[in-house]
Structure formats: C-alpha cells, structure tokens
Coordinates of C-alpha atoms in Angstrom, one line a residue:
M117 CA -37.6 -16.1 -40.1
S118 CA -38.3 -18.3 -43.2
K119 CA -35.2 -16.9 -44.9
L120 CA -33.1 -17.7 -41.8
I121 CA -34.5 -21.3 -41.7
G122 CA -33.8 -21.7 -45.4
T123 CA -30.2 -20.5 -45.0
V124 CA -29.6 -23.1 -42.2
A125 CA -31.5 -26.0 -43.7
G126 CA -30.5 -25.4 -47.3
P127 CA -27.3 -27.4 -47.3
L128 CA -29.1 -30.3 -45.7
V129 CA -31.7 -30.7 -48.4
P130 CA -29.6 -32.9 -50.7
Y131 CA -28.9 -35.3 -47.9
W132 CA -32.5 -35.4 -46.9
E133 CA -33.5 -36.2 -50.5
L134 CA -30.9 -39.0 -50.6
V135 CA -32.3 -40.6 -47.5
R136 CA -35.9 -40.2 -48.7
D137 CA -35.0 -41.9 -52.0
R138 CA -33.2 -44.8 -50.3
V139 CA -36.2 -45.4 -48.0
N140 CA -38.6 -45.3 -50.9
E141 CA -36.4 -47.8 -52.9
S142 CA -36.3 -50.2 -49.9
C143 CA -40.1 -50.1 -49.7
E144 CA -40.7 -50.9 -53.4
G145 CA -42.7 -54.0 -53.8
V146 CA -43.4 -54.3 -50.1
E147 CA -47.1 -54.5 -49.2
P148 CA -48.4 -51.6 -47.1
W149 CA -49.5 -53.9 -44.1
K150 CA -45.9 -55.2 -43.8
I151 CA -44.5 -51.6 -43.7
I152 CA -47.0 -50.9 -40.8
V153 CA -46.1 -54.1 -38.9
Y154 CA -42.4 -53.6 -39.4
S155 CA -42.6 -50.0 -38.2
C156 CA -44.7 -50.8 -35.1
G157 CA -42.5 -53.8 -34.3
T158 CA -39.3 -51.8 -34.6
T159 CA -40.8 -49.1 -32.4
L160 CA -41.9 -51.7 -29.8
L161 CA -38.4 -53.2 -29.8
V162 CA -36.7 -49.8 -29.4
L163 CA -39.0 -48.8 -26.5
T164 CA -38.5 -52.2 -24.8
A165 CA -34.7 -51.9 -25.1
R166 CA -35.0 -48.4 -23.7
D167 CA -37.0 -49.6 -20.7
I168 CA -34.5 -52.5 -20.1
L169 CA -31.4 -50.3 -20.4
F170 CA -32.5 -47.1 -18.8
S171 CA -35.2 -47.9 -16.2
D172 CA -35.0 -45.3 -13.4
E173 CA -36.1 -47.7 -10.6
D174 CA -33.4 -50.3 -10.6
T175 CA -29.9 -51.0 -12.1
F176 CA -29.5 -52.9 -15.3
T177 CA -27.5 -55.6 -13.6
N178 CA -30.2 -56.2 -10.9
R179 CA -33.0 -56.2 -13.5
T180 CA -31.0 -58.6 -15.7
K181 CA -30.7 -61.0 -12.8
K182 CA -34.3 -60.7 -11.9
E183 CA -35.4 -61.3 -15.5
F184 CA -33.2 -64.4 -15.8
F185 CA -34.5 -66.0 -12.6
R186 CA -38.1 -65.0 -13.6
L187 CA -37.7 -66.9 -16.9
M188 CA -36.0 -69.8 -15.2
K189 CA -38.9 -70.2 -12.8
K190 CA -41.3 -70.5 -15.8
I191 CA -39.7 -73.7 -16.9
P192 CA -42.4 -76.3 -16.1
F193 CA -40.3 -78.7 -13.9
V194 CA -38.7 -75.8 -12.1
K195 CA -42.0 -74.2 -11.5
K196 CA -43.5 -77.4 -10.2
R197 CA -40.5 -78.1 -7.9
I198 CA -40.6 -74.5 -6.5
A199 CA -44.4 -74.8 -5.8
E200 CA -43.8 -78.1 -4.0
E201 CA -41.0 -76.7 -1.9
K202 CA -43.0 -73.6 -1.0
K203 CA -46.0 -75.7 0.0
K204 CA -43.8 -77.9 2.2
I205 CA -42.1 -74.9 3.8
L206 CA -45.5 -73.2 4.4
K207 CA -46.8 -76.4 6.0
D208 CA -43.7 -76.7 8.2
M209 CA -44.0 -73.1 9.3
E210 CA -47.7 -73.5 10.1
H211 CA -47.0 -76.6 12.0
S212 CA -44.4 -74.7 14.0
M213 CA -46.9 -71.9 14.7
N214 CA -49.5 -74.4 15.8
A215 CA -47.3 -76.5 18.0
D216 CA -48.6 -75.0 21.3
V217 CA -52.0 -74.0 20.0
D218 CA -55.0 -76.1 20.9
G219 CA -57.3 -74.5 18.3
Y220 CA -58.5 -71.2 16.9
V221 CA -61.6 -69.1 17.4
T222 CA -63.0 -68.7 13.9
Q223 CA -66.3 -67.1 14.5
L224 CA -67.8 -64.7 17.0
P225 CA -69.2 -66.3 20.2
A226 CA -73.0 -66.5 20.1
E227 CA -73.1 -64.6 23.3
G228 CA -70.4 -62.3 24.7
L229 CA -68.1 -63.7 27.3
K230 CA -68.5 -62.6 30.9
M231 CA -65.6 -60.5 32.3
E232 CA -64.3 -63.2 34.5
T233 CA -64.3 -65.8 31.7
L234 CA -62.7 -63.4 29.3
M235 CA -59.9 -62.6 31.7
E236 CA -59.3 -66.4 32.2
E237 CA -59.1 -66.8 28.4
L238 CA -56.6 -63.9 28.1
K239 CA -54.4 -65.5 30.8
R240 CA -54.5 -68.7 28.9
Y241 CA -53.4 -67.0 25.7
Q242 CA -50.6 -65.3 27.7
G243 CA -49.4 -68.8 28.6
L244 CA -48.5 -69.5 24.9
A245 CA -45.4 -67.3 25.3
K246 CA -42.4 -69.5 26.2
V247 CA -39.7 -66.8 26.1
N248 CA -39.3 -64.9 29.4
W249 CA -38.2 -61.4 28.3
S250 CA -38.2 -60.1 31.9
D251 CA -35.0 -61.9 32.8
G252 CA -32.9 -59.8 30.4
T253 CA -32.1 -62.5 27.9
I254 CA -33.8 -60.9 24.8
S255 CA -32.1 -58.7 22.3
G256 CA -34.0 -55.4 22.1
T257 CA -37.8 -56.0 21.8
V258 CA -38.7 -54.9 25.4
Y259 CA -36.7 -51.9 26.4
S260 CA -37.8 -51.4 30.0
G261 CA -40.4 -53.7 31.5
D262 CA -40.3 -51.9 34.8
P263 CA -43.5 -52.8 36.8
E264 CA -44.0 -49.3 38.1
L265 CA -43.8 -47.9 34.6
T266 CA -46.2 -50.7 33.4
H267 CA -48.7 -49.6 36.1
L268 CA -48.4 -46.0 35.0
M269 CA -49.0 -47.0 31.4
E270 CA -52.1 -49.0 32.3
K271 CA -53.6 -46.1 34.2
V272 CA -52.9 -43.5 31.6
Y273 CA -54.1 -45.7 28.7
G274 CA -57.4 -46.3 30.6
M275 CA -57.9 -42.5 31.1
F276 CA -57.6 -41.8 27.3
A277 CA -58.7 -45.1 25.8
W278 CA -61.5 -43.5 23.7
T279 CA -59.6 -40.5 22.4
N280 CA -58.7 -39.9 18.7
P281 CA -56.4 -37.1 17.6
L282 CA -58.2 -36.9 14.3
H283 CA -60.9 -35.0 16.2
S284 CA -58.8 -32.3 17.8
D285 CA -61.8 -30.2 18.6
V286 CA -63.2 -33.1 20.7
F287 CA -59.9 -34.1 22.2
P288 CA -57.8 -30.9 22.7
D289 CA -55.9 -32.6 25.5
I290 CA -54.5 -35.2 23.1
R291 CA -53.7 -32.5 20.6
K292 CA -51.7 -30.6 23.3
M293 CA -49.8 -33.7 24.4
E294 CA -48.9 -34.6 20.9
A295 CA -47.6 -31.1 20.1
E296 CA -45.6 -31.2 23.4
V297 CA -44.0 -34.6 22.6
V298 CA -42.8 -33.3 19.3
R299 CA -41.5 -30.1 20.8
M300 CA -39.6 -31.9 23.6
C301 CA -38.0 -34.2 21.0
C302 CA -37.0 -31.2 18.8
T303 CA -35.4 -29.7 21.8
I304 CA -33.3 -32.8 22.8
F305 CA -32.1 -33.0 19.2
N306 CA -31.0 -29.4 19.4
G307 CA -33.6 -28.0 17.0
D308 CA -34.3 -24.3 17.1
K309 CA -37.7 -22.6 17.2
E310 CA -38.2 -23.4 13.5
S311 CA -37.7 -27.1 14.0
C312 CA -40.9 -29.1 13.9
G313 CA -42.3 -32.6 13.3
T314 CA -45.1 -35.1 13.9
M315 CA -45.7 -38.3 15.8
T316 CA -46.0 -41.6 14.0
S317 CA -46.9 -45.2 14.8
G318 CA -43.2 -46.3 14.8
G319 CA -39.8 -46.0 13.1
T320 CA -41.0 -47.5 9.8
E321 CA -43.7 -44.8 9.4
S322 CA -41.2 -42.1 10.5
I323 CA -38.9 -43.2 7.7
L324 CA -41.7 -43.6 5.2
M325 CA -42.8 -40.0 6.0
A326 CA -39.3 -38.6 5.5
C327 CA -39.0 -40.3 2.1
F328 CA -42.5 -39.2 1.1
T329 CA -41.6 -35.7 2.0
Y330 CA -38.5 -35.6 -0.1
R331 CA -40.2 -37.3 -2.9
N332 CA -42.8 -34.6 -3.0
I333 CA -40.2 -31.9 -2.9
A334 CA -38.3 -33.5 -5.7
R335 CA -41.5 -33.8 -7.8
E336 CA -42.0 -30.0 -7.3
R337 CA -38.6 -29.7 -9.0
G338 CA -39.7 -31.8 -11.9
I339 CA -38.0 -35.1 -11.0
K340 CA -40.3 -37.9 -12.0
I341 CA -38.7 -40.8 -10.1
P342 CA -36.7 -39.4 -7.2
E343 CA -33.8 -41.4 -5.8
I344 CA -32.9 -42.2 -2.2
I345 CA -29.2 -42.8 -1.5
V346 CA -28.6 -45.0 1.6
P347 CA -25.9 -47.2 3.1
I348 CA -26.4 -50.9 2.6
T349 CA -26.8 -51.1 6.4
A350 CA -29.7 -48.6 6.5
H351 CA -33.0 -49.8 7.8
A352 CA -35.2 -51.8 5.3
A353 CA -37.9 -49.2 5.8
F354 CA -36.1 -47.1 3.2
D355 CA -36.6 -49.9 0.7
K356 CA -40.2 -50.1 1.7
A357 CA -40.6 -46.4 1.1
A358 CA -39.1 -46.7 -2.4
A359 CA -41.5 -49.6 -3.1
Y360 CA -44.5 -47.7 -1.8
F361 CA -43.8 -44.3 -3.3
H362 CA -42.5 -45.2 -6.7
M363 CA -38.9 -44.1 -6.0
K364 CA -35.5 -45.5 -6.8
I365 CA -33.2 -46.5 -4.0
T366 CA -29.4 -46.9 -4.3
H367 CA -27.4 -48.8 -1.7
I368 CA -23.9 -47.6 -1.0
P369 CA -21.2 -50.0 0.3
I370 CA -19.6 -49.6 3.6
N371 CA -16.0 -49.6 4.8
E372 CA -15.5 -53.3 5.9
E373 CA -13.3 -52.3 8.8
T374 CA -15.3 -49.4 10.3
R375 CA -18.7 -50.6 9.0
K376 CA -19.5 -46.9 8.2
V377 CA -20.8 -45.9 4.8
D378 CA -18.2 -45.2 2.1
I379 CA -18.5 -41.4 1.7
N380 CA -16.6 -41.4 -1.7
A381 CA -19.0 -44.0 -3.1
M382 CA -21.9 -42.0 -1.8
R383 CA -20.5 -38.9 -3.6
R384 CA -20.2 -40.8 -6.9
A385 CA -23.8 -42.0 -6.6
I386 CA -25.2 -38.5 -6.4
N387 CA -27.1 -37.5 -9.6
K388 CA -29.8 -35.1 -10.8
N389 CA -32.5 -37.3 -9.4
T390 CA -31.2 -37.7 -5.9
C391 CA -33.7 -36.4 -3.4
V392 CA -32.2 -37.4 0.0
L393 CA -29.0 -38.7 1.5
V394 CA -29.3 -41.0 4.5
G395 CA -27.1 -41.9 7.4
S396 CA -27.8 -44.0 10.5
A397 CA -27.0 -43.2 14.1
P398 CA -26.6 -46.0 14.8
Q399 CA -27.4 -48.6 12.1
F400 CA -29.3 -51.7 13.1
P401 CA -26.9 -54.6 12.1
H402 CA -23.8 -53.7 14.1
G403 CA -24.6 -50.5 16.0
I404 CA -22.2 -48.3 14.0
I405 CA -22.8 -44.6 13.6
D406 CA -22.2 -43.4 10.0
D407 CA -20.1 -40.2 9.4
I408 CA -23.1 -37.8 9.5
Q409 CA -20.8 -34.8 9.3
A410 CA -19.3 -36.0 6.0
I411 CA -22.8 -36.9 4.6
S412 CA -24.0 -33.4 5.7
E413 CA -21.2 -31.8 3.8
L414 CA -22.3 -33.7 0.7
G415 CA -25.8 -32.5 1.2
L416 CA -24.8 -28.9 1.5
K417 CA -22.4 -29.1 -1.5
Y418 CA -25.1 -30.6 -3.8
D419 CA -28.1 -29.0 -2.2
I420 CA -29.6 -32.3 -1.2
P421 CA -31.5 -32.9 2.1
V422 CA -29.9 -35.2 4.6
H423 CA -31.9 -37.6 6.8
V424 CA -30.5 -39.1 10.0
D425 CA -32.1 -42.4 11.1
C426 CA -31.9 -42.3 14.8
C427 CA -34.8 -44.6 15.4
L428 CA -32.8 -47.2 17.4
G429 CA -30.7 -44.8 19.4
G430 CA -33.1 -41.9 19.6
F431 CA -33.3 -41.7 23.4
L432 CA -29.7 -42.7 24.1
Y433 CA -27.8 -40.4 21.8
P434 CA -29.2 -37.1 23.2
F435 CA -28.2 -38.0 26.7
M436 CA -24.8 -39.7 26.2
E437 CA -22.6 -36.7 26.7
K438 CA -24.4 -35.8 30.0
A439 CA -24.0 -39.5 31.0
G440 CA -20.2 -39.2 30.5
F441 CA -19.8 -40.8 27.0
S442 CA -18.2 -39.2 24.0
V443 CA -20.2 -39.5 20.8
P444 CA -20.1 -37.8 17.3
V445 CA -22.6 -35.0 16.7
V446 CA -25.4 -36.2 14.5
D447 CA -28.4 -33.9 15.3
F448 CA -29.6 -30.5 14.1
R449 CA -26.3 -28.9 15.2
V450 CA -24.9 -30.4 12.0
P451 CA -25.8 -27.8 9.4
G452 CA -26.8 -30.1 6.5
V453 CA -29.1 -32.4 8.6
T454 CA -32.7 -31.6 7.5
S455 CA -34.6 -34.4 9.3
I456 CA -34.3 -37.0 12.1
S457 CA -36.4 -40.1 12.9
A458 CA -36.4 -41.3 16.5
D459 CA -38.4 -43.9 18.3
T460 CA -40.0 -43.1 21.6
H461 CA -41.1 -46.7 22.0
K462 CA -37.5 -47.9 22.3
Y463 CA -35.2 -46.1 24.8
A464 CA -37.7 -43.5 25.8
F465 CA -39.6 -46.6 27.1
A466 CA -42.9 -45.3 25.7
P467 CA -45.5 -47.8 24.5
K468 CA -45.2 -49.6 21.1
G469 CA -46.7 -47.6 18.4
S470 CA -45.0 -44.2 19.1
S471 CA -42.2 -42.5 17.2
V472 CA -41.4 -39.0 15.9
I473 CA -40.2 -37.6 12.6
L474 CA -38.5 -34.2 13.0
Y475 CA -37.6 -31.5 10.5
R476 CA -35.3 -28.6 10.6
K477 CA -38.1 -26.3 9.5
D478 CA -41.7 -26.4 8.3
D479 CA -40.6 -25.8 4.7
Y480 CA -39.8 -29.5 4.7
R481 CA -42.6 -30.8 6.9
K482 CA -45.4 -29.2 4.9
F483 CA -44.6 -31.6 2.1
Q484 CA -45.4 -34.6 4.4
F485 CA -49.1 -33.5 4.8
F486 CA -51.9 -35.1 2.8
V487 CA -54.8 -32.9 1.9
Q488 CA -57.9 -33.9 -0.1
P489 CA -59.9 -30.6 -0.4
D490 CA -62.6 -32.0 -2.7
W491 CA -64.0 -34.9 -0.8
P492 CA -67.8 -34.7 -0.3
G493 CA -67.2 -35.8 3.3
G494 CA -65.4 -32.6 4.0
I495 CA -61.8 -31.3 3.7
Y496 CA -59.6 -34.3 4.7
A497 CA -56.1 -33.4 6.0
T498 CA -53.7 -35.6 7.9
A499 CA -50.1 -35.1 9.0
A500 CA -48.9 -38.7 8.4
I501 CA -50.3 -42.0 7.2
G502 CA -52.9 -42.6 9.9
G503 CA -56.3 -40.9 9.9
S504 CA -57.9 -42.1 13.2
R505 CA -55.2 -42.9 15.7
P506 CA -55.1 -44.1 19.3
G507 CA -54.9 -41.0 21.4
A508 CA -54.1 -43.2 24.4
I509 CA -50.7 -44.1 22.9
I510 CA -49.9 -40.4 22.6
A511 CA -51.0 -39.8 26.2
V512 CA -48.9 -42.7 27.5
C513 CA -45.9 -41.5 25.5
W514 CA -46.3 -38.0 27.0
G515 CA -46.7 -39.4 30.4
T516 CA -43.6 -41.6 30.1
L517 CA -41.4 -38.6 29.0
M518 CA -42.7 -36.6 31.9
Y519 CA -42.2 -39.5 34.3
F520 CA -38.5 -40.0 33.4
G521 CA -37.5 -36.4 32.7
E522 CA -33.9 -35.5 31.6
K523 CA -32.3 -36.9 34.8
G524 CA -34.1 -40.2 34.4
Y525 CA -33.0 -40.6 30.8
V526 CA -29.4 -39.7 31.6
E527 CA -29.4 -42.4 34.3
T528 CA -30.8 -45.1 32.1
T529 CA -28.5 -44.1 29.3
K530 CA -25.5 -44.4 31.6
K531 CA -26.6 -47.9 32.7
I532 CA -27.3 -49.1 29.1
I533 CA -24.2 -47.7 27.5
S534 CA -21.9 -48.9 30.3
T535 CA -23.3 -52.4 30.0
A536 CA -23.1 -52.5 26.2
R537 CA -19.4 -51.3 26.3
Y538 CA -18.6 -53.9 29.0
I539 CA -20.1 -56.6 26.8
K540 CA -18.2 -55.3 23.8
K541 CA -14.9 -55.4 25.7
E542 CA -15.5 -58.9 27.1
L543 CA -16.6 -60.3 23.8
K544 CA -13.3 -59.1 22.2
K545 CA -11.4 -61.2 24.8
I546 CA -13.0 -64.4 23.6
P547 CA -10.8 -66.2 21.0
G548 CA -12.8 -66.7 17.9
I549 CA -15.2 -63.8 18.2
H550 CA -14.9 -60.7 16.1
V551 CA -16.8 -57.5 17.1
Y552 CA -17.7 -55.5 14.0
G553 CA -16.4 -51.9 13.9
D554 CA -16.5 -49.8 17.1
P555 CA -20.1 -49.7 18.3
L556 CA -20.5 -46.7 20.6
M557 CA -24.1 -47.3 21.6
S558 CA -26.4 -50.2 22.6
V559 CA -25.9 -52.7 19.8
V560 CA -22.9 -55.1 19.6
G561 CA -22.6 -57.1 16.5
F562 CA -20.2 -60.0 16.2
G563 CA -19.2 -63.1 14.1
P564 CA -16.3 -65.5 13.6
A565 CA -12.9 -63.9 13.9
E566 CA -10.3 -64.3 11.1
G567 CA -8.9 -67.8 11.1
F568 CA -11.9 -69.4 12.9
K569 CA -14.3 -71.3 10.7
Y570 CA -17.6 -72.1 12.4
N571 CA -21.3 -71.4 11.7
I572 CA -22.3 -68.4 13.7
F573 CA -26.0 -69.4 13.3
T574 CA -25.1 -72.7 15.0
F575 CA -23.6 -70.7 17.8
S576 CA -26.9 -68.7 17.9
D577 CA -28.9 -71.9 18.2
M578 CA -26.6 -73.1 21.0
I579 CA -26.9 -70.0 23.0
A580 CA -30.6 -69.8 22.4
K581 CA -30.9 -73.2 24.2
R582 CA -29.5 -71.3 27.2
G583 CA -32.3 -68.8 27.0
W584 CA -30.7 -66.1 24.9
N585 CA -32.6 -64.6 22.0
L586 CA -30.3 -62.8 19.6
N587 CA -30.8 -61.2 16.2
P588 CA -29.4 -63.1 13.2
L589 CA -27.8 -61.0 10.5
Q590 CA -26.6 -61.6 7.0
F591 CA -23.9 -60.3 4.6
P592 CA -21.8 -61.1 6.5
S593 CA -23.2 -63.9 8.6
S594 CA -23.3 -62.5 12.1
I595 CA -25.5 -61.9 15.1
H596 CA -26.0 -59.0 17.5
L597 CA -27.2 -58.2 21.0
C598 CA -29.2 -55.1 21.5
V599 CA -28.7 -54.1 25.1
T600 CA -31.8 -52.8 27.0
L601 CA -32.5 -51.7 30.5
L602 CA -33.2 -55.4 31.4
H603 CA -29.6 -56.3 30.6
T604 CA -28.3 -53.9 33.2
K605 CA -29.7 -56.1 36.0
E606 CA -26.9 -57.5 38.2
G607 CA -25.3 -60.6 36.8
V608 CA -27.0 -60.6 33.4
A609 CA -24.1 -59.3 31.3
D610 CA -21.6 -61.6 33.0
Q611 CA -23.9 -64.6 32.4
F612 CA -24.1 -63.7 28.7
I613 CA -20.3 -63.6 28.4
R614 CA -19.9 -66.9 30.2
D615 CA -22.5 -68.6 28.0
A616 CA -21.0 -67.1 24.9
R617 CA -17.5 -68.4 25.8
E618 CA -18.8 -71.8 26.8
C619 CA -21.0 -72.2 23.6
L620 CA -18.1 -71.2 21.4
E621 CA -15.7 -73.6 23.0
E622 CA -18.3 -76.4 22.6
L623 CA -18.8 -75.4 18.9
L624 CA -15.1 -75.3 18.1
N625 CA -14.8 -78.8 19.5
S626 CA -17.6 -80.0 17.1
P627 CA -17.4 -77.6 14.1
D628 CA -19.7 -79.8 12.0
A629 CA -22.7 -79.2 14.2
E630 CA -25.7 -78.1 12.2
A631 CA -27.9 -75.1 12.8
G632 CA -31.7 -75.5 13.0
G633 CA -34.8 -73.3 13.1
M634 CA -34.7 -69.7 12.0
A635 CA -30.9 -69.7 12.3
A636 CA -30.7 -72.4 9.6
M637 CA -33.1 -70.3 7.4
Y638 CA -30.7 -67.4 7.6
G639 CA -27.7 -69.5 6.8
T640 CA -29.4 -71.1 3.8
S641 CA -30.9 -67.9 2.5
Q642 CA -27.5 -66.3 1.9
S643 CA -26.5 -69.1 -0.5
I644 CA -29.5 -68.6 -2.7
P645 CA -28.6 -66.3 -5.7
D646 CA -32.2 -65.6 -6.6
R647 CA -33.2 -63.1 -3.9
S648 CA -36.7 -63.1 -5.2
M649 CA -36.9 -66.7 -4.1
V650 CA -35.7 -65.7 -0.6
A651 CA -38.4 -63.0 -0.6
E652 CA -41.0 -65.7 -1.5
L653 CA -39.9 -67.9 1.3
A654 CA -40.0 -65.0 3.7
G655 CA -43.5 -64.4 2.4
C656 CA -44.4 -68.0 3.5
F657 CA -43.4 -67.0 7.0
V658 CA -45.6 -63.9 7.0
S659 CA -48.5 -66.0 5.6
A660 CA -48.0 -68.5 8.4
L661 CA -48.4 -65.8 11.0
Y662 CA -52.0 -65.6 10.1
T663 CA -52.7 -69.4 10.1
T664 CA -55.8 -70.7 11.7
N665 CA -55.4 -74.1 10.0
K666 CA -56.0 -76.3 13.0
S667 CA -59.3 -77.9 13.9
T668 CA -61.2 -76.3 16.6
E669 CA -64.7 -76.5 18.0
T670 CA -65.9 -73.0 18.8
N671 CA -69.7 -73.2 18.3
G672 CA -69.6 -69.5 19.0
S673 CA -68.0 -70.1 22.4
V674 CA -64.6 -70.6 24.0
P675 CA -62.4 -73.2 22.3
K676 CA -62.3 -76.6 24.1
Q677 CA -59.1 -77.2 26.0

C-alpha cells in the first residue's frame, strides 16, 4: 500500500515543497501572533462567505435584500423614525380595538358570578359584534349557521364536554369516533384499506403535520435541511411549517392567465433536498385548482411525495361529480398523491377546531408521530401536535358527518357550487371586473379588468359599507368572495351582483377616492419593498388583538357599564 501511495504521490512532491517554501518565505519576519490572527480571520471570512452564498434556508437574493434592509434600519434616524411609526400604528390599532369596549376584566372576580349574571355578561359581550354573518354577506368564515345544526352541536358538545382523547382508556367512545371520522374521510377521497390519517385542530395543523412528516422522512435519508416546493399561491401554513421545522421553502410562480402553478418551473426547482411537492385544490386567493396530475407525475418521476392541500374545498370536491359538476381528479386516485389535508370545519360544517390529514399508507403517517420513551412520567406518544385535546370537538365533528350523510353533502355542494358559478358568470358581465382564471369551486377572485384603473381596495371599502365583508388579496391587488351555504339563500347572490355593479360605477365616476381601514393597509403594504417591515406592521396588529389598555374598574367584579 505504501509503495502504491508513493507511486501516486511521488510526482507531486516537488510541487508541495515549492508551495511550502513560498509559504515559509511569506512568513519570515512575521510575529507568530499575527500568523494566528490572520489564519483565524481568513477562516472566519471564508466561513461567513460560505454561509452568505450557500445557505440552505433561503436564496442569496432574498438574504441580500433582508441584510440590506436590516443594516438600513440600524441607522439611528431611520431606527428612531420606524420606532415612532410602529408606536403610532400600534396605538391606532389598539384604539380601533377599543372603540366599542367599555373596559377590560384584568383580575379574577373576588367571588364567582351567579349563573344568571354570567349569562347576562356573555350576552353583553356578544353585543360587541357588529357584523351580522347570518345574512350571507360574509366571505367564508361561517360555512353553515343552520339553527338546527347549531342545536345539535350544543347538545353533542355538552354530552362530551369533559372528554380527552389523550386518555383513550378512559374515553373509548371518543377514540372510536375519531378513528371513524378519519376512515370516512379516507373513503370519500378514494383511499384504499391502507390509507390512514389523524384528526387535527385545523388546516394549519394538518399542513404542519404533512411537512413535519416529510421532513422526518428526508432526514432518514440524510438530508439535513429538507426543501418544500410550493406554488406562490399555496397556503401560508407551508411557510409556517418551514419556519417551525427548520426547512427551506421554494415558491414556484404561476401561469398568469390560468393562475395554476407553472409545472416547468416546479420541475426545474426539484433538487436532491426536495422532500415534498405541493398543489392546491383549490388555492385560497382565487379558488384555482392546480394541475395535480402533472405534479403527481413529477413526484413519481423523481420519487418525491406529493401533498394536495384540499383544506378549503375538502367537503365540496368529493361530492361535485355526484352533484353534477365536472372537476379534475385530485385525490388518492392520482398515483403520485401521498397525502391530503382537508378541513371538516369548513364545508363539512363541523365545529371550528377540526380537520384531517390523510396519507396513502402508514409508511408515511408513522413519521408524523412524536414519541418520548424516556420521560419519567411514562412513555409519551401523540399522533399530532396536541397532547390533551377537546374530545367534544371530535364528537361534534362525528355527529355532523353522520347528520348530513352523503346525500346531505351532495345537496349542499350543489347549492354552493351553483351559486359560486352564477356569481362568477355575472361578475364577468360587469365592465371593469376581471375574474382570475377559471375557478371551479366556491372561491371567486376578481380585480380590475385590463384598461380600467381603479383601486380595488377602495371598491372593497365601498361594498363593505353595504354590509359585504370580502377578503383582500395582494400580488396582484384583488379581492375574493368565498361562497358558503349562507350565500345560497334566496336573493343573496343577486344582491351581491347589484351592489358590486353599483359600487364599481360609483368608483369609476370618482377614481381618486381613497381607501381606508384594512383595505388601505393592504394597498400600502404592497408598495413597501422591505417585507420584514410589513411583517413588523402585521405583528403590531397581532399585538393589538391582546390589548387590555383601557381603564376599567373591576374590583374583582363585573366591569361597570
């Protein structure tokens, strides 16, 4: 062996000696401490340059922008100005939150309230709500609101109010119901006997769990920082997953005409660290279904899992064909699809706090589980994020699915999709309005048509004054209406179209009208190049949600009115 090494390395010896001599010459007369400092400094610079150029968590361009703005905000007068503006914005937001509030309870009452007094207080709190969602003027948010279903929910929740699925030995009824909810959902998405899943607290947790699963699978394969590849229109929960689980996320552009993800761009983005490809059915902004078949083919070709985010349309899509509507296949019938997230708290009309994450087989789901076998308190094992969970939510979800049944969901799907398509058709008839892509489900996104220049957020403000609460969108500036069962009430859709037409005519006659409120915030935020500043401003809003900065006299009792 030594002879072989000598044979290979022999010709290199003169060059090595030359390099050694040159290095020694350059160090002549240099004090040893300087050599050490120079060596350490050079090493530090090289490592810093490597981190800047080759970080696995974000692109070099994005990191350069962030660093530039970070340094800019350290300039004293800029830092001071930003702090002053943030303080003002926070104060304004808190003032807005406090407008209809007479005070806050800041300590426990010295003695508990009597039942009658407590109910009076709760009704008084209910009176703070100024938006009447029951008349069908709200985008999404409340998906049924049927009084009979509400009564059912109240009764079922009361029956199981104290249950906790963490203790399956104590509450076998809840364990059985949860298992059945998951199995029913697997069935409606055409999963076979191997398909499986878990319940979660909502769409965000379902998405988080899918990403967590694929991260763990990727780490088993030796990938240190797994990468999620998503359309730019995918739900922000995927970004949250990347932030929470130390993953990289790559956003793929969409076709501007169809609003579907650019499959060729997604193909080019695939690399050795890719752990999951994502498609939406439909995506939130404009209600467009990505080409799941094409994404699936990429997944099969490169041996990468494919997740379909069906949170929004989870209990519309499975019943559309039986309701008489054509729709692309996006479920487990597509060979490359390995997981699906679907919200039961939306179009299944179950209570808030219920959703499912489904997998093609347990080989995927097992990577979602968390197990701590060495805890002194016992072996701790959970299927998703939550430990203790409200069993009553599971019971009400199960009860709601059983209450509607397949026939009931086919009927509600027919009403909702028919109404959404009617609204889409009528909006297209209004000069100045452009409907994005071809939404096939319940969300209709729209903005200014080509050749018409007006502020869509001003339009949003104007129609809000007529009672309509729509969702503001950005990139491009637009809004959407998410159609629910409430919008299928007689006359609601026609009233929306009339109001939209009249508001737009009024706006076009006064194009310089300014937007206010949240609409103005969305309009302004898109013009700010430093997106971290937008994030800080949004953080002010979140902080304001927890404000109790208004004088109140509780004295351990009910606030004075």
